mmCIF file of C-alpha atoms in Angstrom:
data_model
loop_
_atom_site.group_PDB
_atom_site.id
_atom_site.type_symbol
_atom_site.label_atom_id
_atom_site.label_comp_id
_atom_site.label_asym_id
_atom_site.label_seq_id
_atom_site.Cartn_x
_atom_site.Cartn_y
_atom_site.Cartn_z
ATOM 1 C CA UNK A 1 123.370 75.160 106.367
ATOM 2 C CA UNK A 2 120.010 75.134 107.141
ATOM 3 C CA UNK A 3 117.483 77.079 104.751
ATOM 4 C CA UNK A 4 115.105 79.622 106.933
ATOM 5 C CA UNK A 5 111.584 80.102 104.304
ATOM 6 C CA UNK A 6 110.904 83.317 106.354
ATOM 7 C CA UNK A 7 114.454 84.635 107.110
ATOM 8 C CA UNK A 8 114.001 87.927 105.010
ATOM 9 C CA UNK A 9 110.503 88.226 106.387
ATOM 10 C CA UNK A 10 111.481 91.412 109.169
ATOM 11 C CA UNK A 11 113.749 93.485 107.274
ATOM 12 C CA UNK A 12 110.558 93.035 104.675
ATOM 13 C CA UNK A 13 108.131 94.071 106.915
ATOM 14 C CA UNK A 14 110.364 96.916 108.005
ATOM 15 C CA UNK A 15 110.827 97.930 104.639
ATOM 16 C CA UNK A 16 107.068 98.104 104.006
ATOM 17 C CA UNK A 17 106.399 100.228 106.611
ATOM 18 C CA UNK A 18 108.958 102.626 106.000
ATOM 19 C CA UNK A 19 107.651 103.119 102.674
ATOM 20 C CA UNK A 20 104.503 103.829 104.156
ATOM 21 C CA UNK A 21 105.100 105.842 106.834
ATOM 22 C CA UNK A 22 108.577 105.473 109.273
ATOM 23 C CA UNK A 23 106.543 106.647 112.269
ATOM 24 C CA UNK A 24 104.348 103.151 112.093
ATOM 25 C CA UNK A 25 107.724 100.958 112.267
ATOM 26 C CA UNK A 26 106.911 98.350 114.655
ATOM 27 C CA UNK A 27 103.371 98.621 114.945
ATOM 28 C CA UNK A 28 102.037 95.533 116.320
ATOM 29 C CA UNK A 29 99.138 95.153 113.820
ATOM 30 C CA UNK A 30 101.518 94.125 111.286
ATOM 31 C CA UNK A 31 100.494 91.129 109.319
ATOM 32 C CA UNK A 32 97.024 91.662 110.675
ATOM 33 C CA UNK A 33 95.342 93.859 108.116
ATOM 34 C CA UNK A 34 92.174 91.751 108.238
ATOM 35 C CA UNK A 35 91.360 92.763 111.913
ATOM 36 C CA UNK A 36 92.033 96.348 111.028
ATOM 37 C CA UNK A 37 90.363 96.347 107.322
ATOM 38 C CA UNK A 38 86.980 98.869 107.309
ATOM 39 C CA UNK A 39 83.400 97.094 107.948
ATOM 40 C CA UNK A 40 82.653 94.949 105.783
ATOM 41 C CA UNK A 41 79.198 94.511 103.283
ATOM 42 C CA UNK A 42 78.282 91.338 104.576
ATOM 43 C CA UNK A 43 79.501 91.593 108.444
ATOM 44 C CA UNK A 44 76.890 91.599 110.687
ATOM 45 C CA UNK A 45 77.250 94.179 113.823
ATOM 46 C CA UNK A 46 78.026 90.965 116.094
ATOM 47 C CA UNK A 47 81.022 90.252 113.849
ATOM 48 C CA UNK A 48 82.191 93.588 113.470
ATOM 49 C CA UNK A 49 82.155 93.861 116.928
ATOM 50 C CA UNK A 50 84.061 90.919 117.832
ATOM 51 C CA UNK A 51 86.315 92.092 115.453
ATOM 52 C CA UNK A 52 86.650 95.871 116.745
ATOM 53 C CA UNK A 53 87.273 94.215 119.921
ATOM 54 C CA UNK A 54 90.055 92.149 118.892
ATOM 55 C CA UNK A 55 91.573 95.110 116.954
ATOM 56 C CA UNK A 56 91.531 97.326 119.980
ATOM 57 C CA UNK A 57 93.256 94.765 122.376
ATOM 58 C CA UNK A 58 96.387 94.833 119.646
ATOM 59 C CA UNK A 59 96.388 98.042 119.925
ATOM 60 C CA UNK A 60 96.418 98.846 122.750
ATOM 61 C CA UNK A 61 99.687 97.045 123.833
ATOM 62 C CA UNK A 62 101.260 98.827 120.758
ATOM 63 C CA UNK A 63 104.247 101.099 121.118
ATOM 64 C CA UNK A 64 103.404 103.355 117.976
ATOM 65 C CA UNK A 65 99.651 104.124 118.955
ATOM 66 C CA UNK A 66 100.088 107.784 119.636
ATOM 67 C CA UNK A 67 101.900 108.112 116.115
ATOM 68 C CA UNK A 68 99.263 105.891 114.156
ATOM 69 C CA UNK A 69 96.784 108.268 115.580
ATOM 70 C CA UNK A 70 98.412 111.359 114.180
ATOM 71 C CA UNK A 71 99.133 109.572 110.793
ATOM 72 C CA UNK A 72 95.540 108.539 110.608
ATOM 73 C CA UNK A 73 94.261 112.183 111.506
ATOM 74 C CA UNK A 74 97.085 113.777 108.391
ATOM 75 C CA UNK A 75 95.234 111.314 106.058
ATOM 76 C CA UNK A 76 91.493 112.101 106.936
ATOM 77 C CA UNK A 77 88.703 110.703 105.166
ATOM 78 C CA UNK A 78 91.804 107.798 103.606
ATOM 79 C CA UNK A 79 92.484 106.255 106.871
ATOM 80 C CA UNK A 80 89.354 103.898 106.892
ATOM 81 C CA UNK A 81 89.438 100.904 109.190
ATOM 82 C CA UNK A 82 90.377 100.796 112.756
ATOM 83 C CA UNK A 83 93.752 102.730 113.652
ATOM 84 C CA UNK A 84 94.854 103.541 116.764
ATOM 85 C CA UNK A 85 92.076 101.572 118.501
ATOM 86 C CA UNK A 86 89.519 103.435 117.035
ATOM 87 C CA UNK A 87 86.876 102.811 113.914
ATOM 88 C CA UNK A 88 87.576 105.486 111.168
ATOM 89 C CA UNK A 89 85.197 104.973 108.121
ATOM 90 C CA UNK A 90 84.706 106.492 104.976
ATOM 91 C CA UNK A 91 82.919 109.919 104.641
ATOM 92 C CA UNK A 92 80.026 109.736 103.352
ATOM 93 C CA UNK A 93 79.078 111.566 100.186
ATOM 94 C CA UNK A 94 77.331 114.625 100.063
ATOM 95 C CA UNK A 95 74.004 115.293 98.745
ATOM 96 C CA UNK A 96 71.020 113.709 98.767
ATOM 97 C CA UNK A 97 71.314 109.084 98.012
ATOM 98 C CA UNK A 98 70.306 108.188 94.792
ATOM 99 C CA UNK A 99 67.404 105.687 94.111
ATOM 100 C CA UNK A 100 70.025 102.848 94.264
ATOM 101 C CA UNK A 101 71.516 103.902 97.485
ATOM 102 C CA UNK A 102 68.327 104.173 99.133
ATOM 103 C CA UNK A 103 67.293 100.301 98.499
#
């Protein structure tokens, strides 16, 4: 018999996402969280572009795009990152920045 190191790997992966939402099983982006992760602190706009780009042509050959879009829209301000092809960040605090945020 021989031994298979990623034989369990799918019904893992499946697992995963139905924990975090059944309507995202077999989204293509799986495994590729760093494409899809929010901007960031030291990427330059060329990078994050490049990266965006990337992002969106996954996506866009993905079966479950119409239901990562509605997932993403239900969480709001916690979907940061890029889902369904599009950039989602962070909402931005309200107020006035402090004197650290402004430097």
């Amino acid at each position: 018999m021989t031994h298979r190191p990623n034989a369990s790997f799918p019904p893992v992966v499946r697992l995963a996402a139905r924990l975090a939402d059944a309507r995202l099983i077999g989204a293509e982006c799986v495994g590729l969280a760093q494409l899809f992760d929010p901007r960031g602190q030291a990427e330059d706009d060329d990078d994050f572009a490049y990266r965006t780009r990337a992002a969106a042509k996954v996506c866009a050959r993905c079966s479950v795009r119409s239901p990562c879009a509605t997932v993403a829209g239900e969480l709001g301000g916690k979907a940061v990152g890029i889902w369904a092809g599009k950039v989602r960040s962070a909402p931005r605090p309200r107020g006035r920045p402090t004197t650290a945020d402004a430097s």
